[in-house]
Short mmCIF file of C-alpha atoms and ligand atoms in Angstrom, two decimals:
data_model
loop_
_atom_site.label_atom_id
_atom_site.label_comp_id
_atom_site.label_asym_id
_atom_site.label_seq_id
_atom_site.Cartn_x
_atom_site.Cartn_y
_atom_site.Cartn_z
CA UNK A 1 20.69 178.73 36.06
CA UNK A 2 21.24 181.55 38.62
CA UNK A 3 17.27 183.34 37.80
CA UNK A 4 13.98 182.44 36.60
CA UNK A 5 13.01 185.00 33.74
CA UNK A 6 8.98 185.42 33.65
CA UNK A 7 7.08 187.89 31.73
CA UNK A 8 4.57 190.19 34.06
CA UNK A 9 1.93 191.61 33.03
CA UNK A 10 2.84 195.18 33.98
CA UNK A 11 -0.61 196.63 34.03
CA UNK A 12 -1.89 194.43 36.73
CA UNK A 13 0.81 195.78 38.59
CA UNK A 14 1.13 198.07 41.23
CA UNK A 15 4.70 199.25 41.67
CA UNK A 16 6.65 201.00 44.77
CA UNK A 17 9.66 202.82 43.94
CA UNK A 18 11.31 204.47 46.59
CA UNK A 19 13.65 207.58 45.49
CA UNK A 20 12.97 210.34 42.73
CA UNK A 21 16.65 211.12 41.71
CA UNK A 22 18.08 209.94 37.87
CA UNK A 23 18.39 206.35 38.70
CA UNK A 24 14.86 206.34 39.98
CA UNK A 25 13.41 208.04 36.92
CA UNK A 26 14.61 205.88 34.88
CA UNK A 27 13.26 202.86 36.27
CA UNK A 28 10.11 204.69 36.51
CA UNK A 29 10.14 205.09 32.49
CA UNK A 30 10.44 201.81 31.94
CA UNK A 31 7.81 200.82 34.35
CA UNK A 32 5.03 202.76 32.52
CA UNK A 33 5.98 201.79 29.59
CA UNK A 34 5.34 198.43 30.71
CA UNK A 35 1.92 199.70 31.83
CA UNK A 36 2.51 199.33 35.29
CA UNK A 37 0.71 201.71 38.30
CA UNK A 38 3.88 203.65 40.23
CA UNK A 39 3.91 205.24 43.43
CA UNK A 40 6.76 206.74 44.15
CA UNK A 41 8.02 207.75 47.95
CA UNK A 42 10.67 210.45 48.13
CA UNK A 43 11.15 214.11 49.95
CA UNK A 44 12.63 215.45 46.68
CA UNK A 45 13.56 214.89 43.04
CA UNK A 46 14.36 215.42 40.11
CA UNK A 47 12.40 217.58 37.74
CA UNK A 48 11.64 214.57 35.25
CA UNK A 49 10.03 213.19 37.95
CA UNK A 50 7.68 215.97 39.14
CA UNK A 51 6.40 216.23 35.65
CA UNK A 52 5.14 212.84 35.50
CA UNK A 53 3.57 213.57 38.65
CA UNK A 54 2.15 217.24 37.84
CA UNK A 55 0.67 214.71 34.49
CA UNK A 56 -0.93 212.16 37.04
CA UNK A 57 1.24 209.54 35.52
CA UNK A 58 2.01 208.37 39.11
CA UNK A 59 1.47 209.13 42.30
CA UNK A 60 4.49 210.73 43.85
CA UNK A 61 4.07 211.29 48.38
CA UNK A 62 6.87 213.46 48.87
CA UNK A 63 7.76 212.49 52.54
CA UNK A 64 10.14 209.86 53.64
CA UNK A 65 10.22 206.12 53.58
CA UNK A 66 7.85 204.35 56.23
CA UNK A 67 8.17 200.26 56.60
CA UNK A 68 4.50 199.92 56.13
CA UNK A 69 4.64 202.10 52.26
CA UNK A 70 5.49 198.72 50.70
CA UNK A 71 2.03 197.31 51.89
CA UNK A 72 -0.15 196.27 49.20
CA UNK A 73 2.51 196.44 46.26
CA UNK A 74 3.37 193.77 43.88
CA UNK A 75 6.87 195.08 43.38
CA UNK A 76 8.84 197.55 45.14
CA UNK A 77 12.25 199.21 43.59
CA UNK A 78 14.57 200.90 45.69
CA UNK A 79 16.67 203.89 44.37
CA UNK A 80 17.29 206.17 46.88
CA UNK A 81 21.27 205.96 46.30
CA UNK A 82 21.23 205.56 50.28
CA UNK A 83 22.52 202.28 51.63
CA UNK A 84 20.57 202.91 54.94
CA UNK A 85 17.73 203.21 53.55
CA UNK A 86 17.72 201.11 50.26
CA UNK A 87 18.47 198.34 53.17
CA UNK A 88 15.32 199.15 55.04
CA UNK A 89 13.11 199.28 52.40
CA UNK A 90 14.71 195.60 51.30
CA UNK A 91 14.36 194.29 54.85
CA UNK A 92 10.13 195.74 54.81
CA UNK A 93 9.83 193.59 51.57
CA UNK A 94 11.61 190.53 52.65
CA UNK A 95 9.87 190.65 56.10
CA UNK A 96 6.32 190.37 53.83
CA UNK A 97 7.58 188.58 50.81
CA UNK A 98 6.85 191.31 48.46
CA UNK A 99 9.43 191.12 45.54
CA UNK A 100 12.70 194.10 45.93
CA UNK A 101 14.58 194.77 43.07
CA UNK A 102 17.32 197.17 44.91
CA UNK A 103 19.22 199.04 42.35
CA UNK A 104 22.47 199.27 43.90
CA UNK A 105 22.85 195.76 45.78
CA UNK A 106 22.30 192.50 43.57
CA UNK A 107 22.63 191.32 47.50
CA UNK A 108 19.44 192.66 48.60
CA UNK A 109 17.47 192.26 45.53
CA UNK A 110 15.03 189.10 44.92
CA UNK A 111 14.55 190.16 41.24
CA UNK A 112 16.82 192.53 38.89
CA UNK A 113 15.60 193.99 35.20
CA UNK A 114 17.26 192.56 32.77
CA UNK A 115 18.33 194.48 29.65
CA UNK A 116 15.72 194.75 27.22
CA UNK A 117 15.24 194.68 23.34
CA UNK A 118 11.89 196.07 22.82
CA UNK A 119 10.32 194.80 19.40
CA UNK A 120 6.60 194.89 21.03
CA UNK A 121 4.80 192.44 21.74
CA UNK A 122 8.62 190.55 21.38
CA UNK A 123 10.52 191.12 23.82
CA UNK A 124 14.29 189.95 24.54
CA UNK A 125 15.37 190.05 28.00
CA UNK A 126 18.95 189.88 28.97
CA UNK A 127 20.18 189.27 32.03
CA UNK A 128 23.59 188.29 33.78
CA UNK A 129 22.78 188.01 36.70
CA UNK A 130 24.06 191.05 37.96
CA UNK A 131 27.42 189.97 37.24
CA UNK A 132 28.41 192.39 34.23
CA UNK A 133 25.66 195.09 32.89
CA UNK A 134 28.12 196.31 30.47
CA UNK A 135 27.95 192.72 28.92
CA UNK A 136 24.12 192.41 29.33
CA UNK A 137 24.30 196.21 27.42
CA UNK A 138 26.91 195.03 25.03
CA UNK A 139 24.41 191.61 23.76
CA UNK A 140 21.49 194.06 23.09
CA UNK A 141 23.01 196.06 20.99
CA UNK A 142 23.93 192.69 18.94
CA UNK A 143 21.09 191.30 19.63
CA UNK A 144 19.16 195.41 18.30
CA UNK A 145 21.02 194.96 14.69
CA UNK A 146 19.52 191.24 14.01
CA UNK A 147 15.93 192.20 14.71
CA UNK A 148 14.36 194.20 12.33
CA UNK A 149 12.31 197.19 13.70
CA UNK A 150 9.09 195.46 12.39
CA UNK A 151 9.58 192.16 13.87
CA UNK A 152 6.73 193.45 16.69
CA UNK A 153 4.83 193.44 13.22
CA UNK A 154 5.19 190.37 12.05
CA UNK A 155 4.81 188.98 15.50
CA UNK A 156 1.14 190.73 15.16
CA UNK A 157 0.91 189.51 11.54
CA UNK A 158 1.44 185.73 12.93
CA UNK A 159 -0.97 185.65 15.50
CA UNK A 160 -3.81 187.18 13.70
CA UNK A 161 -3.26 183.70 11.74
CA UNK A 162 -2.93 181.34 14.13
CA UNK A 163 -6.66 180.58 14.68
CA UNK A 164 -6.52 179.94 10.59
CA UNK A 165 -3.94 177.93 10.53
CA UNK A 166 -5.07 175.85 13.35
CA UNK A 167 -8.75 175.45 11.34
CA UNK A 168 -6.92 174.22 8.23
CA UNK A 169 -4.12 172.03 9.60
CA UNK A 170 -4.78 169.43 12.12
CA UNK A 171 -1.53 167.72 12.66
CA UNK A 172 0.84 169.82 14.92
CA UNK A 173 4.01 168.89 13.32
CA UNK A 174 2.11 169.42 10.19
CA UNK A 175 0.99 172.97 11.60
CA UNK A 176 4.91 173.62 12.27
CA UNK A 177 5.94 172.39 9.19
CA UNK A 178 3.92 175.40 7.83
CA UNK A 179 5.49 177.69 10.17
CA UNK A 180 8.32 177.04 9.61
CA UNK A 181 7.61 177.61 5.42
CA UNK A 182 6.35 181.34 6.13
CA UNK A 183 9.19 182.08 7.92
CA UNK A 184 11.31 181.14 4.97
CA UNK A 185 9.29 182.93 2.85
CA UNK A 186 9.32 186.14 1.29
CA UNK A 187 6.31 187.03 3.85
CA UNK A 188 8.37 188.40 6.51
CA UNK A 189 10.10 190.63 4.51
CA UNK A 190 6.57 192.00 3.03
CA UNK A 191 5.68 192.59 6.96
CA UNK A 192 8.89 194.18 7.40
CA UNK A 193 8.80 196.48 4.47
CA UNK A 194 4.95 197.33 5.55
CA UNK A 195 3.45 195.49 1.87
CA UNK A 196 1.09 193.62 3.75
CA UNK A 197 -1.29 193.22 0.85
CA UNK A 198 1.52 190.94 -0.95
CA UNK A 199 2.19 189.54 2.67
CA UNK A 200 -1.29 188.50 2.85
CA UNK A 201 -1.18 187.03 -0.88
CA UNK A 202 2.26 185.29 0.26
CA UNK A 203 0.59 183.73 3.17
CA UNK A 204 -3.09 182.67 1.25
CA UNK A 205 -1.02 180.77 -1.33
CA UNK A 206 1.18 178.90 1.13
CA UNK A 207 -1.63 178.03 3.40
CA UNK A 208 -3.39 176.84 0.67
CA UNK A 209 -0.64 174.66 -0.68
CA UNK A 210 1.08 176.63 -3.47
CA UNK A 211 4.09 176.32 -4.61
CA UNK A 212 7.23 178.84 -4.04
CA UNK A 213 6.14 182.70 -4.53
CA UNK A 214 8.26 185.21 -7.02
CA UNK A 215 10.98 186.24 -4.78
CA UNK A 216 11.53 189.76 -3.75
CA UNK A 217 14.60 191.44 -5.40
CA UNK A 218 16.40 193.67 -2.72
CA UNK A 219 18.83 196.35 -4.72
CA UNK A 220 21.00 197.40 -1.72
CA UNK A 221 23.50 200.02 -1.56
CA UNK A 222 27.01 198.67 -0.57
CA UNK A 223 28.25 202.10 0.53
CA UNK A 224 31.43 203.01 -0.80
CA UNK A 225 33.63 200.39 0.34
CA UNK A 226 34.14 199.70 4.42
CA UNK A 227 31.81 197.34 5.29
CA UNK A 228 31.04 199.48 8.96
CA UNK A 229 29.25 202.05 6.67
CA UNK A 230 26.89 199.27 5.76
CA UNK A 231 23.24 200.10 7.05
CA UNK A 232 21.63 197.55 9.42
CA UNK A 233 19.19 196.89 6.78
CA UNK A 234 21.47 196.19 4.26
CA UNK A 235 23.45 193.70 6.77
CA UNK A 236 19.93 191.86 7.47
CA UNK A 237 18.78 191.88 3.80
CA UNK A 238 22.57 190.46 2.61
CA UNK A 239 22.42 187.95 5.56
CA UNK A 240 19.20 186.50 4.34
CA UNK A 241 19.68 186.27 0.66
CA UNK A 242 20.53 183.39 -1.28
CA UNK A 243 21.56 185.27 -4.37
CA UNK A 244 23.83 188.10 -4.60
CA UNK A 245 24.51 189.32 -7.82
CA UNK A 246 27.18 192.44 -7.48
CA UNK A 247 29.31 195.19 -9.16
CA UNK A 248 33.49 196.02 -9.29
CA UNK A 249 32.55 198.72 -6.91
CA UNK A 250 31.59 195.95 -4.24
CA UNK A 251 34.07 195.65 -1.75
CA UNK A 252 35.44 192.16 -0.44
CA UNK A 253 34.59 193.12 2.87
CA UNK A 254 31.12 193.96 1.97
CA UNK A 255 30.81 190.81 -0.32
CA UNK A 256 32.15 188.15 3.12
CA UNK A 257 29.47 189.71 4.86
CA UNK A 258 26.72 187.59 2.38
CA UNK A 259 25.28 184.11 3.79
CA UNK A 260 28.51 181.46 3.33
CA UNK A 261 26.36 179.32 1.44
CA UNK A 262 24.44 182.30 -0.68
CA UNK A 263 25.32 181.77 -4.70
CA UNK A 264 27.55 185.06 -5.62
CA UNK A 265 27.57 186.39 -9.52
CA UNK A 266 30.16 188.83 -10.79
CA UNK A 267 27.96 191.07 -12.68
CA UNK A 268 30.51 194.19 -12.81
CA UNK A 269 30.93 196.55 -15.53
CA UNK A 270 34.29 198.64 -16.57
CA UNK A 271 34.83 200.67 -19.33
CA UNK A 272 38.35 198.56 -20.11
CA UNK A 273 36.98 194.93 -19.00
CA UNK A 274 34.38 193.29 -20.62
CA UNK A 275 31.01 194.46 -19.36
CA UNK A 276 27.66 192.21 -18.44
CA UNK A 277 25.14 194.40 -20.54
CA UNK A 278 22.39 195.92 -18.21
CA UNK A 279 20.00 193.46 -20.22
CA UNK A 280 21.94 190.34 -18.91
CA UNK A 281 21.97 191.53 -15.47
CA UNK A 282 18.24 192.56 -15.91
CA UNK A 283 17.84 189.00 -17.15
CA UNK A 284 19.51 187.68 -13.89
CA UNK A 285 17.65 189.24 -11.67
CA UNK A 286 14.01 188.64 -13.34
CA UNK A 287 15.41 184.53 -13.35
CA UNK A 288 15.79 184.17 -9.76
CA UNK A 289 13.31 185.72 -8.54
CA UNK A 290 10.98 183.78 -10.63
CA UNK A 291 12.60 180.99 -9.12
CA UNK A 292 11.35 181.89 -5.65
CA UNK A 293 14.61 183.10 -5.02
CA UNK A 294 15.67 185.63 -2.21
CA UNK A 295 17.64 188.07 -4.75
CA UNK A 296 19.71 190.68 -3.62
CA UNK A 297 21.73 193.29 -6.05
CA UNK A 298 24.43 194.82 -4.05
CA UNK A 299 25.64 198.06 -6.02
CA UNK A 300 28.53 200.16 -5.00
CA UNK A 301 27.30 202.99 -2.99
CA UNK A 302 23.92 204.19 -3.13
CA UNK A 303 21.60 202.31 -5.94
CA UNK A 304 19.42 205.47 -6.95
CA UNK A 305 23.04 207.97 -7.38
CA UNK A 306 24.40 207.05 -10.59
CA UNK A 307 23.64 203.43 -10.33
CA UNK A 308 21.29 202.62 -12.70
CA UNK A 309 19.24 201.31 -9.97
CA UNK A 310 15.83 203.03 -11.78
CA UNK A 311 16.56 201.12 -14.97
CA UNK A 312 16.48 197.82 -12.93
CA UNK A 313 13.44 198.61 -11.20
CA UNK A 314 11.58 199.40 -14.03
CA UNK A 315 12.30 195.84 -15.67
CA UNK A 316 11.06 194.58 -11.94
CA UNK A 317 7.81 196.80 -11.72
CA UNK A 318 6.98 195.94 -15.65
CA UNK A 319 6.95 191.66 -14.42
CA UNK A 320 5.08 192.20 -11.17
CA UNK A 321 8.58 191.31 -9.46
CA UNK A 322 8.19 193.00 -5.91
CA UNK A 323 11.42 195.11 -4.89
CA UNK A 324 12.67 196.94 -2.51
CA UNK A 325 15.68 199.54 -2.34
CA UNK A 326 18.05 199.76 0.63
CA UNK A 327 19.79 202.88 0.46
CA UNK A 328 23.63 203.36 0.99
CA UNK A 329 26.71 205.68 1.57
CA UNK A 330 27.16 207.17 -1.73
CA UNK A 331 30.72 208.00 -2.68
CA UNK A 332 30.56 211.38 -2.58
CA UNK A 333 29.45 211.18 1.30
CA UNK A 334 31.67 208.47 2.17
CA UNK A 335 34.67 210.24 0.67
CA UNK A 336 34.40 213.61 1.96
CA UNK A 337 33.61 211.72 5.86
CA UNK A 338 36.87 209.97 5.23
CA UNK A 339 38.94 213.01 3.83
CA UNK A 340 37.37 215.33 6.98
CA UNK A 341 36.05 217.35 3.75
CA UNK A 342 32.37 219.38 4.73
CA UNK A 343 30.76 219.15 1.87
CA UNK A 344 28.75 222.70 2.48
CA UNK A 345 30.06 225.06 5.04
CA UNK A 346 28.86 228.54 5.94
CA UNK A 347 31.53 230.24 4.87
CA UNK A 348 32.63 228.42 1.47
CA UNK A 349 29.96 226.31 -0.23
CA UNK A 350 25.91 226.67 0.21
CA UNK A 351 25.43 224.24 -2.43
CA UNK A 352 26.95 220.83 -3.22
CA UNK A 353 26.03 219.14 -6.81
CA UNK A 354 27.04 215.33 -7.37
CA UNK A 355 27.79 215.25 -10.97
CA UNK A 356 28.57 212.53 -13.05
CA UNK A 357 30.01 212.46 -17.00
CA UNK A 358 29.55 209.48 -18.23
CA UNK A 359 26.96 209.45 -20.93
CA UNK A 360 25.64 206.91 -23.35
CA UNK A 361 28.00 208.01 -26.50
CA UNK A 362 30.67 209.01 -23.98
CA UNK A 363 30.09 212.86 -24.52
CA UNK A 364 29.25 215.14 -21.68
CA UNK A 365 26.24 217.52 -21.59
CA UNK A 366 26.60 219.10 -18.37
CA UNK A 367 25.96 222.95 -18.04
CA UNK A 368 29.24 224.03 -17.44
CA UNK A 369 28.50 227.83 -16.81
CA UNK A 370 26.92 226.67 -14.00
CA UNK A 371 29.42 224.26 -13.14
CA UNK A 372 32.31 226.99 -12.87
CA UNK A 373 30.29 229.06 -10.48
CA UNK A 374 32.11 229.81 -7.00
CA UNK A 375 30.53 229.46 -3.49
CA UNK A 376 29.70 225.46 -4.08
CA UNK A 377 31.20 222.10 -4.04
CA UNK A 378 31.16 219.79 -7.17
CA UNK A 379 31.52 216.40 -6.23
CA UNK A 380 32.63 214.40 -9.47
CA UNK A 381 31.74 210.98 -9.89
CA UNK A 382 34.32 209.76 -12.64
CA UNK A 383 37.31 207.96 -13.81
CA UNK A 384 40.63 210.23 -13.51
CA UNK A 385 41.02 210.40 -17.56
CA UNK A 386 37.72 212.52 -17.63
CA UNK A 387 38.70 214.02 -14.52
CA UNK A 388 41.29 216.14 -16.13
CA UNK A 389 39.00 216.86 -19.37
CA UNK A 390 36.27 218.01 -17.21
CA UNK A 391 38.43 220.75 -15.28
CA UNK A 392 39.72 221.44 -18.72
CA UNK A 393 35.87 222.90 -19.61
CA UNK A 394 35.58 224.58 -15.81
CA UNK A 395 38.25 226.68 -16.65
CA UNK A 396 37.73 227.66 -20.13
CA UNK A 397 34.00 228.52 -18.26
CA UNK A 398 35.67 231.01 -15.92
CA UNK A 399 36.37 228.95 -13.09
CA UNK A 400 39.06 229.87 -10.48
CA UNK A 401 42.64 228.20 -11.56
CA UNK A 402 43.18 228.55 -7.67
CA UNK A 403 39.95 226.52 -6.60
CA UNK A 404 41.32 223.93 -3.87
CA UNK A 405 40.25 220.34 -5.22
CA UNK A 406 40.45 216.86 -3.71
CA UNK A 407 41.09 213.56 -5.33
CA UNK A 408 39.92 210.89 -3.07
CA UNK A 409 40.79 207.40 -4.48
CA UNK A 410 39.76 203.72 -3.07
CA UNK A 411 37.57 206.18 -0.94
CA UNK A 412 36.66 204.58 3.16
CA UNK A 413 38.91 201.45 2.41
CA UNK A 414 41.92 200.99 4.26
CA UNK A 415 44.16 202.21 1.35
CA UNK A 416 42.45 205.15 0.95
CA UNK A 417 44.41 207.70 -0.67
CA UNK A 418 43.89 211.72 -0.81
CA UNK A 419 45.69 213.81 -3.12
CA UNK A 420 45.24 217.63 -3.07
CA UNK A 421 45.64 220.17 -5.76
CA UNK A 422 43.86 223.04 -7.42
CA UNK A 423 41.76 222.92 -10.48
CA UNK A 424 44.63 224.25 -12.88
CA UNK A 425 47.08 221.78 -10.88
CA UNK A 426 44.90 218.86 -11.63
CA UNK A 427 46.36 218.04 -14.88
CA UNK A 428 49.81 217.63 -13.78
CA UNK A 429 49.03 215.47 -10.61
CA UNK A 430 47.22 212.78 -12.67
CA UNK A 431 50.09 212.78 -14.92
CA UNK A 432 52.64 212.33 -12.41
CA UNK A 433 51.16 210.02 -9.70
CA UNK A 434 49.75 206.58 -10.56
CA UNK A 435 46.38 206.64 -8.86
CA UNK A 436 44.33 203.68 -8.41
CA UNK A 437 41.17 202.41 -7.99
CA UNK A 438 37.72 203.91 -8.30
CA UNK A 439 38.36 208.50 -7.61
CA UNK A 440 35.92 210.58 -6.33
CA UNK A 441 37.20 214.27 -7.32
CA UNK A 442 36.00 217.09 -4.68
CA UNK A 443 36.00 220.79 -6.11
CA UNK A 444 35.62 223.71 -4.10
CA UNK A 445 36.52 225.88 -1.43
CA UNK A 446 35.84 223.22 1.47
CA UNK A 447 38.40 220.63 -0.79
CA UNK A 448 41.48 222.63 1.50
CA UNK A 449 39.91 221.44 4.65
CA UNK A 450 39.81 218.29 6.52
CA UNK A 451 42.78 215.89 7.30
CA UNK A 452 46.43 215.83 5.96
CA UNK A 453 47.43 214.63 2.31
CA UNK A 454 47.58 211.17 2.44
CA UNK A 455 50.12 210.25 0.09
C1 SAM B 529 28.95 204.31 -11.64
S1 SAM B 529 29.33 205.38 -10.30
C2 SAM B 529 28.45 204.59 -9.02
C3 SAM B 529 28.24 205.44 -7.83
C4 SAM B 529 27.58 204.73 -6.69
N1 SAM B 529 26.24 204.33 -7.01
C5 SAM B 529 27.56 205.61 -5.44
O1 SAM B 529 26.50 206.02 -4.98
O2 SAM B 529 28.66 205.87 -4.92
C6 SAM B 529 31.00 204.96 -10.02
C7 SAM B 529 31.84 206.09 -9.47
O3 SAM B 529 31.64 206.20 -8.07
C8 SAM B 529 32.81 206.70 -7.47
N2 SAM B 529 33.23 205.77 -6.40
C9 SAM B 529 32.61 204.65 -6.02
N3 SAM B 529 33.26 204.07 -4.97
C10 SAM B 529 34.30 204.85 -4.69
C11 SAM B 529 35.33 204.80 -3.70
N4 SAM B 529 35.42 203.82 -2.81
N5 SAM B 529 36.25 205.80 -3.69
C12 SAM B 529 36.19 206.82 -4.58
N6 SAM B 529 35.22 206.91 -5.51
C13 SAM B 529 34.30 205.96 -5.58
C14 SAM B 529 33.87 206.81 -8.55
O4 SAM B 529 33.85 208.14 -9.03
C15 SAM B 529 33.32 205.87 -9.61
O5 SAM B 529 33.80 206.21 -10.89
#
């Protein structure tokens, strides 16, 4: 192994940095975040840097470098962006084996910073070695979508227990053993959704030797179908459960992304397939989680727009069953992104209304007066059939024949289509063209704009 990482404790530090331009500034940051005392040595600088000084954050001596500066410091960083004198600043700390981290020569460096992930107190350092800091920046940002931005918390949560733990179980591996149970708990997701009461009630009951706790349900929003609009939550949440249960609207790609091993149930409902009643799938979801379970219920789009996600919640809140709700791209958003449609715009639509007209007896109450007004966007979530009925009422309420309108079919998949008509023309186009998949129908001014029919 080319270095020796070690964790310093900055604020027992005291910190040269030679230079005051960008580069230095930047290392500066990160070296009082860290805690650290900086002096900094440099004629001029930047303007970042004088205000840290002007706020007694360090202690800048504008002058030039002098051998004996790096006297007396634990650390000294040179960032000049001057070979001549980066190298005699190196050569001062070498000479009186104070550690150099030289920004632009690995050469004269005896330590580098690695790339960090901060989750405080955890911290992930990556380092190459010097060798490639595009790869050490491309791991982070792997490394930044697998940690949740609570893990700090739970690393706090943990070590407010240890000295429990350690007074209740005597054996190590035993002590481990336990450890290792939490983790696989439902605690850490309490920490990380901030219910630390039901953490704490998680944690009692395993250190005392319960049994398996209800499991949390997560309903997560799938977004609308490419799996790249997926939230980093949702990603984490999917990754970790070990029961998915999921709607038609789910895409595959969205679906592979669940653990290989989790259990997967079809729950859809269609209007021409058989449907799982909302009961069943309430049923479902109650089951598992009573089984200690690690539930997830992975709706298309966002669970709270036209999802039924409140309905499900209810049943959860009414059993004690602890939830949580992971938002998602709703179609409406994820169509018009993938169309180049602006929903609102200055000029055309100050308003945008997501409307929906699917109702329990299959009639529509919406307030169609409203509806036909100009100057805003209706975004309709429903199947084509309707599609044409509904237009059918916006006229006969006064609506513009002319009003541009967008049909946006299999919306953010690969086989997206866009089809683009006007409100009187709508009728004819859903005759004529065999459109498939789930349509998300744009009305309004903006529904001329944004990329070329597709189609
Ligand atoms: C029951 S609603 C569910 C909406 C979902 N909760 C959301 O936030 O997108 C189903 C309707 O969403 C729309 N929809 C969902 N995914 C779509 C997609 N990929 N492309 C176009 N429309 C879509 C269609 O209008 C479909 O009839």
């Amino acid at each position: 192994m080319a270095g020796l990482p070690l964790t310093l404790r900055a604020e027992e530090l005291f910190i040269l940095v030679v230079g005051a331009g960008a580069v230095a500034f930047r290392k500066i940051e990160r070296l009082l975040r860290a805690g650290a005392t900086v002096r900094v040595i440099a004629p001029d600088g930047i303007e970042a840097v004088s205000a840290l000084a002007s706020d007694d954050r360090i202690d800048w001596r504008r002058r030039a470098f002098r051998t004996d500066d790096v006297d007396g410091s634990d650390l000294v960083v040179a960032a000049t962006g001057v070979a001549d004198v980066d190298r005699a600043v190196a050569s001062a700390c070498r000479a009186r084996k104070i550690l150099i981290n030289c920004v632009d020569s690995l050469e004269l460096s005896t330590v580098t910073f690695p790339s960090i992930v901060d989750r405080d107190p955890v911290t992930v350092a990556i380092s190459t070695d010097g060798t490639s800091p595009t790869l050490a920046r491309y791991i982070r940002t792997r490394i930044e979508t697998m940690l949740p931005n609570a893990t700090g918390a739970l690393a706090r949560f943990f070590g407010g227990k240890r000295p429990r733990v350690k007074a209740t179980i005597d054996d190590v591996a035993a002590r481990q053993q336990f450890w290792d149970d939490v983790l696989a708990s439902s605690v850490p997701d309490d920490v990380y959704r901030g219910d630390l009461a039901r953490a704490e009630a998680g944690f009692d009951r395993l250190l005392a030797g319960g049994g398996v706790q209800t499991g949390l349900v997560s309903l997560v929003g799938a977004g609308p179908g490419d799996p790249d609009l997926l939230t980093l939550r949702a990603l984490r949440t999917l990754q970790r459960a070990e029961v998915v249960l999921y709607d038609n609207l789910v895409s595959a790609g969205v679906l592979d992304l669940a653990r290989r091993d989790a259990e997967r149930i079809y729950v859809g409902k269609r209007r021409d397939f058989p449907s799982t009643r909302q009961e069943s799938i309430n049923d479902l979801l109650v089951e598992h989680a009573h089984a200690g379970r690690r539930v997830v219920r992975l709706k298309g789009g966002d669970p709270f727009i036209f999802g039924r996600g409140g309905e499900e919640i209810e049943t959860l809140n009414s059993l004690g069953i602890g939830f949580e709700v992971i938002p998602g791209i709703t179609a409406a958003l994820g169509c018009a992104a993938y169309a180049g449609i602006p929903l609102t715009h200055r000029d055309m639509a100050q308003s945008v209304r997501f409307v929906t007209g699917h109702l329990s007896d299959d009639r529509t109450n919406l307030d169609w007066p409203e509806l036909a007004k100009p100057d805003q966007t209706l975004v309709i979530y429903m199947g084509l059939a309707s599609i044409v009925r509904l237009c059918a009422e916006l006229l006969a309420h006064g609506a513009d024949p002319e009003i541009p309108l967008a049909i946006v079919s299999r919306g953010t998949l690969a086989d997206q289509v866009v089809i683009r008509t006007t409100l009187e023309g709508v009728a004819q186009v859903v005759a004529e063209r065999e459109i498939k998949g789930p349509t998300t129908t744009i009305v309004g001014r903006v529904a001329s704009l944004g990329i070329a029919n597709t189609a």
